[in-house]
mmCIF file of C-alpha atoms and ligand atoms in Angstrom:
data_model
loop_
_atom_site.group_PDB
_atom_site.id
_atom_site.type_symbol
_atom_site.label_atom_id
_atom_site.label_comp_id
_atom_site.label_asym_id
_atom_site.label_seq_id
_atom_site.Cartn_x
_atom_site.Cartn_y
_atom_site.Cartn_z
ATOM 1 C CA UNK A 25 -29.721 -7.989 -6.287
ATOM 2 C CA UNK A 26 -30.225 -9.654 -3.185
ATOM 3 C CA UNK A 27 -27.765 -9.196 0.049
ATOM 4 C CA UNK A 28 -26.693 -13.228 -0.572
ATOM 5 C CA UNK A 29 -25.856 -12.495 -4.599
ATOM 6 C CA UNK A 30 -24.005 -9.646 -3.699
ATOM 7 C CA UNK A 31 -21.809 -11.077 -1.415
ATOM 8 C CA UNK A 32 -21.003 -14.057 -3.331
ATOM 9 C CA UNK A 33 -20.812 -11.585 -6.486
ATOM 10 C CA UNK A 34 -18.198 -9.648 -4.784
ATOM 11 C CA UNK A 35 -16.261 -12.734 -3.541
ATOM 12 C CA UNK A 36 -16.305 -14.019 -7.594
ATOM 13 C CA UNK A 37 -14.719 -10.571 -7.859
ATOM 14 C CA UNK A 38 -11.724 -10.934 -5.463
ATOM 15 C CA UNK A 39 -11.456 -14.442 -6.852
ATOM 16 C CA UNK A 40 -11.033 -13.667 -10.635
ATOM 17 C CA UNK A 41 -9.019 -11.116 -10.253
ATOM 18 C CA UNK A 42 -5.747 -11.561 -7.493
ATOM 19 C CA UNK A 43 -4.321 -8.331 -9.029
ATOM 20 C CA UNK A 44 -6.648 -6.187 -8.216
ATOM 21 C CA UNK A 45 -6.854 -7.485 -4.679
ATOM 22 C CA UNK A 46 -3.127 -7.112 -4.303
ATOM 23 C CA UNK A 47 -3.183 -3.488 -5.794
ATOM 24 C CA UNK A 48 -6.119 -2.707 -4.214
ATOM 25 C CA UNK A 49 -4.370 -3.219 -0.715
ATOM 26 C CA UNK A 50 -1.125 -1.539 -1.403
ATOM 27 C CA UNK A 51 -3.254 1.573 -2.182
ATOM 28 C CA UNK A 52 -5.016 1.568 0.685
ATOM 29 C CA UNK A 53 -2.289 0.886 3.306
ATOM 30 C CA UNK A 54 0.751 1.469 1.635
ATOM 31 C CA UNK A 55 2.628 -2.108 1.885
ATOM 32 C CA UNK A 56 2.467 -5.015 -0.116
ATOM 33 C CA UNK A 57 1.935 -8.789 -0.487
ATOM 34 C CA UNK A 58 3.874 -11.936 -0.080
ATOM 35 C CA UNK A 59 3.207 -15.251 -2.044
ATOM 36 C CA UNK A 60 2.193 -18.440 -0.430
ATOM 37 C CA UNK A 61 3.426 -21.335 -2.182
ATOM 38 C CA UNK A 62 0.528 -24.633 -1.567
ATOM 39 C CA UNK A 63 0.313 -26.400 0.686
ATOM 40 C CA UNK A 64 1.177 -24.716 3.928
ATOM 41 C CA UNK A 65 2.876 -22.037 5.534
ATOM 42 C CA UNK A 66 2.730 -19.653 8.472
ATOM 43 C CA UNK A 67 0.920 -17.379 7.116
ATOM 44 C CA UNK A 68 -0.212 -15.876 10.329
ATOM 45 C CA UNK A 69 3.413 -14.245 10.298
ATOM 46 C CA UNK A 70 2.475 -12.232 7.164
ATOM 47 C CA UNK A 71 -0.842 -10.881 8.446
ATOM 48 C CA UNK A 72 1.120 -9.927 11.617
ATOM 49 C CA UNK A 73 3.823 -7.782 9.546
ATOM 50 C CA UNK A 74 0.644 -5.722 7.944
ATOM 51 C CA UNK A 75 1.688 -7.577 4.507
ATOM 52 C CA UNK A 76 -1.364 -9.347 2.623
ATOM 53 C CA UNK A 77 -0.515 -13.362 1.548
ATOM 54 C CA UNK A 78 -1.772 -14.099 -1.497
ATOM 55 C CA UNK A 79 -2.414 -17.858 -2.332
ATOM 56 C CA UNK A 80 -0.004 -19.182 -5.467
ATOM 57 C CA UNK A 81 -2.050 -22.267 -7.137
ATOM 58 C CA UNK A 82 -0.685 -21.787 -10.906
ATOM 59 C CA UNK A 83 -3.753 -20.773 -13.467
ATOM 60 C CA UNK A 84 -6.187 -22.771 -15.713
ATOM 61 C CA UNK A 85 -5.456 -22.938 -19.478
ATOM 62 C CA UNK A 86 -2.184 -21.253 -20.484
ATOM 63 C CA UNK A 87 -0.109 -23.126 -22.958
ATOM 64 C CA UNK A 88 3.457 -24.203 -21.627
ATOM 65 C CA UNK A 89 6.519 -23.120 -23.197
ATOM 66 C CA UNK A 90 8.964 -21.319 -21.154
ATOM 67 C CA UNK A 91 8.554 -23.898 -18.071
ATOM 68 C CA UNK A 92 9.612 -26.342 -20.694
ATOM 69 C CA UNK A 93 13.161 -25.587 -19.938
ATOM 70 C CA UNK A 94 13.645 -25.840 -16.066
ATOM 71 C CA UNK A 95 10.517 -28.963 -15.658
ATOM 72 C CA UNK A 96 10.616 -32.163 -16.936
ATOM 73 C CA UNK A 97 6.943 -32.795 -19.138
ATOM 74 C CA UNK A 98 6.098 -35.077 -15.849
ATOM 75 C CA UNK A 99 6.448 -32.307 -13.190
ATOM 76 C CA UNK A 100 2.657 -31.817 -11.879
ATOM 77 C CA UNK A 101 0.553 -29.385 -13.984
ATOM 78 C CA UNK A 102 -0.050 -26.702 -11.583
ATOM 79 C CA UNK A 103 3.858 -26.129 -10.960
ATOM 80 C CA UNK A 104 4.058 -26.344 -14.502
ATOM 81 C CA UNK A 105 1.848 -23.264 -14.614
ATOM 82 C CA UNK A 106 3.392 -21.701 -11.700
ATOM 83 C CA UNK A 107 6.861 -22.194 -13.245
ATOM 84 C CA UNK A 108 5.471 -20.207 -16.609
ATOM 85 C CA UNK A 109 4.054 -17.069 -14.840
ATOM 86 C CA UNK A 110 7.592 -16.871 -12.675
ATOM 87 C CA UNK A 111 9.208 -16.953 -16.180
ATOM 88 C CA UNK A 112 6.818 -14.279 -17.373
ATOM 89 C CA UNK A 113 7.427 -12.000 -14.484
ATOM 90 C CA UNK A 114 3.499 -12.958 -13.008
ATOM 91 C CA UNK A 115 5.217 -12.748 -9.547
ATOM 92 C CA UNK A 116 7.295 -9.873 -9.519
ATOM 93 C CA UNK A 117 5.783 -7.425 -7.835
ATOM 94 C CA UNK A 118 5.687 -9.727 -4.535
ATOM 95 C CA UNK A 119 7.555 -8.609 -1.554
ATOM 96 C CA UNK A 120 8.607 -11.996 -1.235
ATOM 97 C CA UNK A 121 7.453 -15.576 -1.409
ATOM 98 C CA UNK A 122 6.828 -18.196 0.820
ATOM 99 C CA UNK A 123 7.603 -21.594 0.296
ATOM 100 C CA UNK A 124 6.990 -25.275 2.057
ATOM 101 C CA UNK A 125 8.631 -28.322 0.298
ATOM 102 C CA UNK A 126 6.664 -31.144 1.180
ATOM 103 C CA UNK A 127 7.202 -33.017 -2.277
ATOM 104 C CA UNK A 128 9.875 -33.535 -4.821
ATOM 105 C CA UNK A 129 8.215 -30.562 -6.998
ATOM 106 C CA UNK A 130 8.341 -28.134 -4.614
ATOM 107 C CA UNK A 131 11.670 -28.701 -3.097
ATOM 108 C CA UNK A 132 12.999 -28.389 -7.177
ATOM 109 C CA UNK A 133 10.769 -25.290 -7.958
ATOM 110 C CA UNK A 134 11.953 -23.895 -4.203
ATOM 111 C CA UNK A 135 15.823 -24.431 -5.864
ATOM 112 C CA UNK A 136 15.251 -22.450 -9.226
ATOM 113 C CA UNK A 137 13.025 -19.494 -8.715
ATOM 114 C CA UNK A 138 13.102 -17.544 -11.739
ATOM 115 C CA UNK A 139 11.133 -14.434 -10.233
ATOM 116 C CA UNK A 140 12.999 -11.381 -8.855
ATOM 117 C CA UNK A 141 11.002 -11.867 -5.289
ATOM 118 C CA UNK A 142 12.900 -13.224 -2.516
ATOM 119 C CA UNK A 143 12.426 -16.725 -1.996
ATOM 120 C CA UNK A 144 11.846 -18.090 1.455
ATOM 121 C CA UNK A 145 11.988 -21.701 1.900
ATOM 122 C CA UNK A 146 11.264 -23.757 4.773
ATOM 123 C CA UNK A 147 10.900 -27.736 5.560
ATOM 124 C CA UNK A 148 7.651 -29.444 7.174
ATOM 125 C CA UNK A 149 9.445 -32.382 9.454
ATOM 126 C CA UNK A 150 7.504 -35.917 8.140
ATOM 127 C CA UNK A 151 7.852 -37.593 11.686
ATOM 128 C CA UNK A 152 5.112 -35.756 13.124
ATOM 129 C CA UNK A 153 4.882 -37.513 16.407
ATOM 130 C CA UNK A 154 7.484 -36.665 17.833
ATOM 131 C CA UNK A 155 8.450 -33.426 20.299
ATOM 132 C CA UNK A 156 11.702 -32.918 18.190
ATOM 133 C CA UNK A 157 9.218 -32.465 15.584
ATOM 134 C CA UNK A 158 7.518 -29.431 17.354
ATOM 135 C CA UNK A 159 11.079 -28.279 18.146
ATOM 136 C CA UNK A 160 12.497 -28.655 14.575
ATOM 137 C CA UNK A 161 9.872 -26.981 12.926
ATOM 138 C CA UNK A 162 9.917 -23.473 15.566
ATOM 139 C CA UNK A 163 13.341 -23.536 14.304
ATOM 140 C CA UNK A 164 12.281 -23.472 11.216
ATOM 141 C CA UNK A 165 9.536 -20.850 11.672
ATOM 142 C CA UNK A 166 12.487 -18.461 13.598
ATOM 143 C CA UNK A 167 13.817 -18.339 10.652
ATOM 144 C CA UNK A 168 11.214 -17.940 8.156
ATOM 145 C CA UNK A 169 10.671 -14.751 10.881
ATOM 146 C CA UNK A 170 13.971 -13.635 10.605
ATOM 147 C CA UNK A 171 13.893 -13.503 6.654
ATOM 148 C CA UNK A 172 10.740 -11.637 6.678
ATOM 149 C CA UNK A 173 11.792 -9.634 9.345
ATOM 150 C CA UNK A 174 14.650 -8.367 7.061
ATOM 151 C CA UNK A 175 13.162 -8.237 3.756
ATOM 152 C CA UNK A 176 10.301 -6.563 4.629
ATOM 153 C CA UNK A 177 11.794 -4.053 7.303
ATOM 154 C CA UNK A 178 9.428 -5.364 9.737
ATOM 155 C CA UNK A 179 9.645 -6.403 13.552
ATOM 156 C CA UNK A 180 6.708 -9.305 14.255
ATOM 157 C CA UNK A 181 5.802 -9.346 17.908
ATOM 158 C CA UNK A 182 4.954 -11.858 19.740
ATOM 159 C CA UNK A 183 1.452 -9.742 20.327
ATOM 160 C CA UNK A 184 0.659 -9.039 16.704
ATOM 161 C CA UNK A 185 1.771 -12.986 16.591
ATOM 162 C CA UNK A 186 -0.727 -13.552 18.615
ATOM 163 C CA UNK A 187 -3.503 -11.206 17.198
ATOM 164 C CA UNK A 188 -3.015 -12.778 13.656
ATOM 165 C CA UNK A 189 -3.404 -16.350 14.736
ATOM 166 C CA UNK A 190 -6.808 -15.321 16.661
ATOM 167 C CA UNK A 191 -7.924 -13.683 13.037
ATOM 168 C CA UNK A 192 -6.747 -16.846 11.123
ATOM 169 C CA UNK A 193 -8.461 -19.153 13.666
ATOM 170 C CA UNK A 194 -12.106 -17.380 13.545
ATOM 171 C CA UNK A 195 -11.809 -17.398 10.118
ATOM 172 C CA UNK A 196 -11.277 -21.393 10.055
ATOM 173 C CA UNK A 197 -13.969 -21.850 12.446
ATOM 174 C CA UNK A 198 -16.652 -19.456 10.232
ATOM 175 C CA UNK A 199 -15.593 -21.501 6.681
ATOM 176 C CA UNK A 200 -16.368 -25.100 8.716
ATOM 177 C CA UNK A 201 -19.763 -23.253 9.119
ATOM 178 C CA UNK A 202 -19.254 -22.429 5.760
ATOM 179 C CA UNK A 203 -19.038 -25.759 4.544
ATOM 180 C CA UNK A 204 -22.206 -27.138 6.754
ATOM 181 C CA UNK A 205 -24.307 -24.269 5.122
ATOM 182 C CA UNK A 206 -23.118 -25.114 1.509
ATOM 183 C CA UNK A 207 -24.485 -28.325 1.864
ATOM 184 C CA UNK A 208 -27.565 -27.465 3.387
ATOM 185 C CA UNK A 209 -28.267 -25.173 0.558
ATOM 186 C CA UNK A 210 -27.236 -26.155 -2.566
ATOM 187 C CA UNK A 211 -29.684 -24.100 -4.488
ATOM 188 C CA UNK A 212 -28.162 -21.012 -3.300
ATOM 189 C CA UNK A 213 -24.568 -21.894 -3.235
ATOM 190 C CA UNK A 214 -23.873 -23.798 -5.859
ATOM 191 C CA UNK A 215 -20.611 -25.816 -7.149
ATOM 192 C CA UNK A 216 -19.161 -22.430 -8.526
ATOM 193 C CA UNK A 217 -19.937 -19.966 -5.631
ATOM 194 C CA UNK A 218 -18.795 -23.124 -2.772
ATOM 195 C CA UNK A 219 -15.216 -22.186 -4.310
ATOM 196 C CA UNK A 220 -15.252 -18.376 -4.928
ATOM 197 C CA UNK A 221 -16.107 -18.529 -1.416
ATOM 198 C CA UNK A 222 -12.931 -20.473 -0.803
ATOM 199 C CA UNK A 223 -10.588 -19.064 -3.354
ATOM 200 C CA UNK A 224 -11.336 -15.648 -2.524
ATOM 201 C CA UNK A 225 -9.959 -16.248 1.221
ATOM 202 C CA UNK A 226 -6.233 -16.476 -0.675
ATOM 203 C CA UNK A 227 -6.569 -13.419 -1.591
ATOM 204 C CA UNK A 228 -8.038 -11.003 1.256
ATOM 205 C CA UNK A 229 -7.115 -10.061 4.431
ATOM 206 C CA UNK A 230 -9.072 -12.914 6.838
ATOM 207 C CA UNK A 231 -10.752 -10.509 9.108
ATOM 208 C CA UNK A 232 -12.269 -8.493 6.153
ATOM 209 C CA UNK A 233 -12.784 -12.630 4.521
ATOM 210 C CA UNK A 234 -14.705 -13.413 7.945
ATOM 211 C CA UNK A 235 -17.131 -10.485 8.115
ATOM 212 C CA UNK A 236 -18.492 -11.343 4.700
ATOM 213 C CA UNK A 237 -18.729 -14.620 4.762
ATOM 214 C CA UNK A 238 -20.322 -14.160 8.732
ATOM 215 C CA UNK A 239 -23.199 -12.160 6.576
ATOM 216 C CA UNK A 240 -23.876 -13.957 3.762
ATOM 217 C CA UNK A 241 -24.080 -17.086 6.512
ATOM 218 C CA UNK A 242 -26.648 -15.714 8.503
ATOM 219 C CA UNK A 243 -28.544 -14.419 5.286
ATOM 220 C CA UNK A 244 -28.515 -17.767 4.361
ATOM 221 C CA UNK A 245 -29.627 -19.673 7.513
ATOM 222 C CA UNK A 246 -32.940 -17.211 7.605
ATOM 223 C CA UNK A 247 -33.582 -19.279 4.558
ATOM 224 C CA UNK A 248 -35.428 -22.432 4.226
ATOM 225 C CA UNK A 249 -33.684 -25.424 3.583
ATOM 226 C CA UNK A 250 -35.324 -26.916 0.498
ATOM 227 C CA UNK A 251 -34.876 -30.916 -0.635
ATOM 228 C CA UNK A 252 -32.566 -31.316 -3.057
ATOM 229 C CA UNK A 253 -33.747 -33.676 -5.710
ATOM 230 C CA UNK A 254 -30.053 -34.136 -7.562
ATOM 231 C CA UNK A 255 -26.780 -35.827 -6.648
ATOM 232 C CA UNK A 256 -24.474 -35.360 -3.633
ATOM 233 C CA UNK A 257 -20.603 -35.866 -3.751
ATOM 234 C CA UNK A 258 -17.566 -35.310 -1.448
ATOM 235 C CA UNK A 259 -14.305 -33.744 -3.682
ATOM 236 C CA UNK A 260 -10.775 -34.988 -2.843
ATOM 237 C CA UNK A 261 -7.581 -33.644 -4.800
ATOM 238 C CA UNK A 262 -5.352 -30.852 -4.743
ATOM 239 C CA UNK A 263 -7.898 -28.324 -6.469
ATOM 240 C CA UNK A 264 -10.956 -28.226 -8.549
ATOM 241 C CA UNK A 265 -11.312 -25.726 -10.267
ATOM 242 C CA UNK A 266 -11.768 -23.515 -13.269
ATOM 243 C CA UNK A 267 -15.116 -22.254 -13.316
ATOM 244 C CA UNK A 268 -16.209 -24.402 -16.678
ATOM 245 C CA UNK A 269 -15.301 -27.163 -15.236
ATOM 246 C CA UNK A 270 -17.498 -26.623 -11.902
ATOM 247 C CA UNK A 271 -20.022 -25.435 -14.413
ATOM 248 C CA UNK A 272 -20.543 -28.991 -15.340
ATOM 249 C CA UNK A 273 -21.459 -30.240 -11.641
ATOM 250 C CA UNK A 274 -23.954 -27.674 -11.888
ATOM 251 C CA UNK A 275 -25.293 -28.490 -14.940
ATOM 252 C CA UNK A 276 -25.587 -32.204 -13.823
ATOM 253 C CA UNK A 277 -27.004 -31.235 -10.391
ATOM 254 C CA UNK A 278 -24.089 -32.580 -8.641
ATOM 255 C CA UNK A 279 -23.785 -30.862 -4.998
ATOM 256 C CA UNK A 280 -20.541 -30.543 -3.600
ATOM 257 C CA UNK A 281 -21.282 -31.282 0.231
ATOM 258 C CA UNK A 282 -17.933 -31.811 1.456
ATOM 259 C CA UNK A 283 -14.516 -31.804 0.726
ATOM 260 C CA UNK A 284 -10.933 -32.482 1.301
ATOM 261 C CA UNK A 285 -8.973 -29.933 -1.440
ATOM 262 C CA UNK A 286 -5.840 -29.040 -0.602
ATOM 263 C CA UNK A 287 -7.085 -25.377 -2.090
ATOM 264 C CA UNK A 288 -10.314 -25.536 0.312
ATOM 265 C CA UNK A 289 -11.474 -27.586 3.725
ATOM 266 C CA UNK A 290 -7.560 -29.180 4.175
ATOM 267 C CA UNK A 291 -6.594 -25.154 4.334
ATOM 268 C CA UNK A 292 -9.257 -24.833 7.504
ATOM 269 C CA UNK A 293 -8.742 -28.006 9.131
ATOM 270 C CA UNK A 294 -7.012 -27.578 11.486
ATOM 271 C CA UNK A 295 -6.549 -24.369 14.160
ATOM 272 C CA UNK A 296 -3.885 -23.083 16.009
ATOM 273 C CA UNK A 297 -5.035 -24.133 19.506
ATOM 274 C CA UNK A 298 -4.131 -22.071 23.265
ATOM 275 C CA UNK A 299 -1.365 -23.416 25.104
ATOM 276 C CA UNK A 300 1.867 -23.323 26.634
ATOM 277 C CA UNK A 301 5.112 -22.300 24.527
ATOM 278 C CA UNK A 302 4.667 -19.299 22.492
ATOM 279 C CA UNK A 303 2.804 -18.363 19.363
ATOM 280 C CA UNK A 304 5.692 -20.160 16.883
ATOM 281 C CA UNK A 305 5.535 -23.260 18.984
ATOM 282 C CA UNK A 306 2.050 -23.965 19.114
ATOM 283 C CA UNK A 307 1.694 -22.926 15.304
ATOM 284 C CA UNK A 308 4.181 -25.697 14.855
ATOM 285 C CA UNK A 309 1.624 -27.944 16.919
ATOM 286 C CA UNK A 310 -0.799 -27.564 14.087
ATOM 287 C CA UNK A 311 1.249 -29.477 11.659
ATOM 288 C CA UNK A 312 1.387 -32.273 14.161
ATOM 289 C CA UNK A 313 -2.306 -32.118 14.407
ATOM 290 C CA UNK A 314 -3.146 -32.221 10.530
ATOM 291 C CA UNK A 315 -4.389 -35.087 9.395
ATOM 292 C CA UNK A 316 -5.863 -36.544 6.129
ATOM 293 C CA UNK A 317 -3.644 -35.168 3.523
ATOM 294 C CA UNK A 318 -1.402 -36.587 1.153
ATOM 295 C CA UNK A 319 1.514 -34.094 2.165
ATOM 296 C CA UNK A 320 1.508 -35.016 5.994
ATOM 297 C CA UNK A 321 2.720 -38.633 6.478
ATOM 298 C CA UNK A 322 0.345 -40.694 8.466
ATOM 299 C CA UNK A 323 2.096 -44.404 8.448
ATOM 300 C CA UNK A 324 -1.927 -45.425 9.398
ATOM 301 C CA UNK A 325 -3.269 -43.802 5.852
ATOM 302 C CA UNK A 326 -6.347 -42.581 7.010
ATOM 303 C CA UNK A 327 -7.773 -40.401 4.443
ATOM 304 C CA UNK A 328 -9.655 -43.148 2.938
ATOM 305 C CA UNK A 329 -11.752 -43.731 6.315
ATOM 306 C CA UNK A 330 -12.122 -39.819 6.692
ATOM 307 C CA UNK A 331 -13.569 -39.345 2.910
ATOM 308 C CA UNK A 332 -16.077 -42.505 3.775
ATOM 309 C CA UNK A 333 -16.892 -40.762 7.023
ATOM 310 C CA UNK A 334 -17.895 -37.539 5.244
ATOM 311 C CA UNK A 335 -19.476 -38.801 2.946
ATOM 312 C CA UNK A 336 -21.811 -40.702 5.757
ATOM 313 C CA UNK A 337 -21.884 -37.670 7.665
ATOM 314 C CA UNK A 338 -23.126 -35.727 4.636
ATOM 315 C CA UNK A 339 -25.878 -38.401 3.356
ATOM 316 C CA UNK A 340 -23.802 -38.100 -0.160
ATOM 317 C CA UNK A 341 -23.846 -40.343 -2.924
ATOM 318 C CA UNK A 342 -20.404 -40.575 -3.643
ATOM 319 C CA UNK A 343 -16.532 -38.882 -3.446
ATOM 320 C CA UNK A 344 -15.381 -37.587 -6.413
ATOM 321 C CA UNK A 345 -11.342 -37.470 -6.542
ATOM 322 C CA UNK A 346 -9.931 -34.423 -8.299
ATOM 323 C CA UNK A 347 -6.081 -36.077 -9.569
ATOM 324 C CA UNK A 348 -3.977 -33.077 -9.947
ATOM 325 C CA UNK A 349 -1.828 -34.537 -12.801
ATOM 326 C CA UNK A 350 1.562 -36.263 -12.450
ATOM 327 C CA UNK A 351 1.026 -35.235 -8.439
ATOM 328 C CA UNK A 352 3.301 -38.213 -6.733
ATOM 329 C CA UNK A 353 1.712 -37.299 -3.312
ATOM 330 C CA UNK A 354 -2.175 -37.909 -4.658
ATOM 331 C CA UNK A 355 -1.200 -40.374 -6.888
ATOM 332 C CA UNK A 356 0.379 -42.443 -4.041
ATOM 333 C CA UNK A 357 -2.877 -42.071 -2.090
ATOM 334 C CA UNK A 358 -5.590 -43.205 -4.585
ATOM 335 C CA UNK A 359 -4.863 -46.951 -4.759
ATOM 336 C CA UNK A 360 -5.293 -47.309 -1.103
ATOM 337 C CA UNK A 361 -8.028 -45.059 -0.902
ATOM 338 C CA UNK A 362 -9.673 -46.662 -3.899
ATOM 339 C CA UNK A 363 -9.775 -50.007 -2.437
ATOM 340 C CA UNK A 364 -11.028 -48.332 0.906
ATOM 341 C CA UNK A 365 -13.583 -46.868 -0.943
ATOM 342 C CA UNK A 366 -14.762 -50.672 -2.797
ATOM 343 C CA UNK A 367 -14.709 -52.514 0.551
ATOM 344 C CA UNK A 368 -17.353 -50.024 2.001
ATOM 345 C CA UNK A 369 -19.370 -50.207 -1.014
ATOM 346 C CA UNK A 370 -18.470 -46.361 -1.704
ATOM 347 C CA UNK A 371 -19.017 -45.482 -4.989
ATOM 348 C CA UNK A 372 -16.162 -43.071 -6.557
ATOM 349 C CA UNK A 373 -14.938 -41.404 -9.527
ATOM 350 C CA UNK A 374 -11.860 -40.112 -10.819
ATOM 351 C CA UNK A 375 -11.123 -37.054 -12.499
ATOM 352 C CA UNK A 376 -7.960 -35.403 -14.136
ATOM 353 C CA UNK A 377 -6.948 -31.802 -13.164
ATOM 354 C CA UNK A 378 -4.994 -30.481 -16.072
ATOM 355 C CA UNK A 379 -4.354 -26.686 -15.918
ATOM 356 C CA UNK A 380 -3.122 -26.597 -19.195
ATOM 357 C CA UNK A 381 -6.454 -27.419 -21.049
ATOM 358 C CA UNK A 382 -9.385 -25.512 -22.067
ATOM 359 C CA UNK A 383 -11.462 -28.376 -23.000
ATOM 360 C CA UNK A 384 -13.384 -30.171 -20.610
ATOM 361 C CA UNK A 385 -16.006 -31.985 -22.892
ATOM 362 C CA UNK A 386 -14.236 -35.709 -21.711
ATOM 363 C CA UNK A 387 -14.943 -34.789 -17.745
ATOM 364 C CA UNK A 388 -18.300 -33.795 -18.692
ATOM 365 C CA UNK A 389 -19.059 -37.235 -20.544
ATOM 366 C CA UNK A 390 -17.663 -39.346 -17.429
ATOM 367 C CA UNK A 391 -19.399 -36.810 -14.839
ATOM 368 C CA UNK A 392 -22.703 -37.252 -16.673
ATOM 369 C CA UNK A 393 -21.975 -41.207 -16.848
ATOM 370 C CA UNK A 394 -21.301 -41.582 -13.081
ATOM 371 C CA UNK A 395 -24.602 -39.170 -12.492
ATOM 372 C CA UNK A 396 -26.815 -41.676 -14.426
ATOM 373 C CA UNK A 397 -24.997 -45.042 -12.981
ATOM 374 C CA UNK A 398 -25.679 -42.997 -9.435
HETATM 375 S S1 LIG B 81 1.732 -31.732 -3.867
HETATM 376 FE FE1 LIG B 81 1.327 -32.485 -5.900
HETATM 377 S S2 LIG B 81 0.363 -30.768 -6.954
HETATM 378 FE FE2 LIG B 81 1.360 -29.935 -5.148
HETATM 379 S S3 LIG B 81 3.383 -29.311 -5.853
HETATM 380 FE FE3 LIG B 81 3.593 -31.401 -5.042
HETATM 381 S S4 LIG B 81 3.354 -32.745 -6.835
HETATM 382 FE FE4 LIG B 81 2.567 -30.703 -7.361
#
């Protein structure tokens, strides 16, 4: 096995298997883990308590029952899924969990928890412009702080503050090298491996995320680049995934050479930049900064413009938009994007994320469709 397969083969690893991660670290250092509800949170403050955050983004292909009672058949399929493994007790053995409420489902999952893991909820301010913004949203990151402070029996300095953030923001930097090398080299990292690479970053700590995916970069680059004589798209959505369904943009030749998942490149888009004001002011800066994504208002809606200017950037063929179902937020975004997308003669294609089926034979039909048409 070469140094590259191994890598990526231990990545799948992490990335299939959450549990083990999670377990694996409590072994080792003798604390635990605390949940990260989508889309974003301070995460920075976990790694600098010693605790490991561990992405939540539901599961691919259980059947809903339990979640039946507390979500209306509308709420969006992944916190449909999410709401079934809290019934089941998937969560429990978090030290806590964190949780933003940038849309209606959130704030109403936030509100009836069913886990037995404290529940720490915090609000994003939509009027991003402004200073009172920045100020609002320390406030809210003191107390976020303050809660995990007390249930985890931890003090976070301002130095281990500080520490973290460098971490997080090398490992942001090395996956937007990341995504330039996927591209480059779609024969070695294909549609499946791009998000292994990606997923598995949810689940480790980023230092230990950054030192593998530093190797298997420079393995890579001492590679040469072959031509690549299939397809080229840009993803949009909330997430793509599972693995059979990734399985089919392999099978069709279908590169995935940029993209703007909420699960993925909208998770390293932005860093927490040097400045005046304190580590929980300037991470509050970052959510001023972010841009492009359905859960940070921008009056000027310009993710269509950034999707066409990847996908001119990348050389690629066209964007592919993953539609989480019944998600308000993407939903909302699509018709303008769409008719972005038809004014600059960019050719697109829309695909349902259900995490409930197991069946993907209808995506694989309209995938191989748009492949030919392309
Ligand atoms: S952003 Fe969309 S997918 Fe995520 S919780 Fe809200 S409605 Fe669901």
């Amino acid at each position: 096995m070469s140094r590259v397969e191994a890598i990526l083969s231990q990545l799948k690893d992490v990335a299939a298997n959450p549990k083990k991660a999670m377990d694996d670290y409590k072994a080792e250092t003798g604390k635990g883990a605390v949940g990260i509800m989508p889309i974003y949170s301070p995460e920075e403050m976990v790694h600098a308590a010693g605790y490991l955050p561990m992405g939540i983004w539901g599961a691919q292909g259980k059947t809903i029952s339990k979640a039946r009672t507390y979500l209306p058949a509308f709420a969006c399929s992944i916190m449909q899924q999410v709401m079934e493994l809290q019934c089941e007790g998937a969560y429990d053995d978090l030290s806590a969990v964190i949780f933003s409420v940038p849309c209606d489902t959130l704030k109403c999952l936030s509100q009836k928890w069913k886990g037995t893991s404290p529940v720490i909820v915090f609000t994003h301010p939509q009027n991003r412009g402004l200073e009172a913004a920045n100020q609002f949203l320390v406030t809210e990151y003191e107390l976020v702080k303050a809660q995990l402070e007390s249930v985890l029996g931890v003090k976070i300095s301002n130095a281990a503050l500080e520490n973290s953030i460098a971490i997080y923001n090398e490992n942001r930097a090395v996956m937007r090298d990341f995504v330039k090398v996927a591209a480059d080299y779609p024969q070695v990292i294909d549609a499946v491996s791009r998000h292994a690479v990606f997923k598995a970053r949810q689940f480790m700590l980023k230092e230990k995320h950054t030192a593998l995916v530093k190797e298997l970069i420079a393995e890579i680059k001492a590679m040469p680049v072959q031509p690549w004589d299939g397809k080229k798209v840009v993803v949009t959505g909330i997430l793509l995934e599972p693995n059979e369904l990734l399985d089919i943009f392999n099978e069709f030749k279908i590169a995935i050479v940029d993209d703007d998942l909420a699960q993925e490149s909208r998770q390293i888009r932005v860093d927490v930049l040097d400045g005046e004001g304190g580590p929980l002011y300037r991470m509050a800066k970052a959510w001023q900064q972010m841009y492009g994504c359905s859960l940070a208002t921008d009056t000027k809606k310009g993710r269509g413009r950034m999707l066409i200017n990847k996908t001119i950037q990348t050389g690629a063929d066209a964007i592919v938009v993953a539609m989480m179902k019944f998600c308000d937020p993407e939903e909302w975004d699509y018709p303008v994007m769409y008719r972005e997308f038809e004014e600059k003669g960019v050719k697109s294609l829309m695909i349902e994320v259900d995490q409930e089926v197991s069946s993907f034979e209808q995506i694989k039909t309209r995938l191989q469709s748009f492949v030919e048409m392309l």
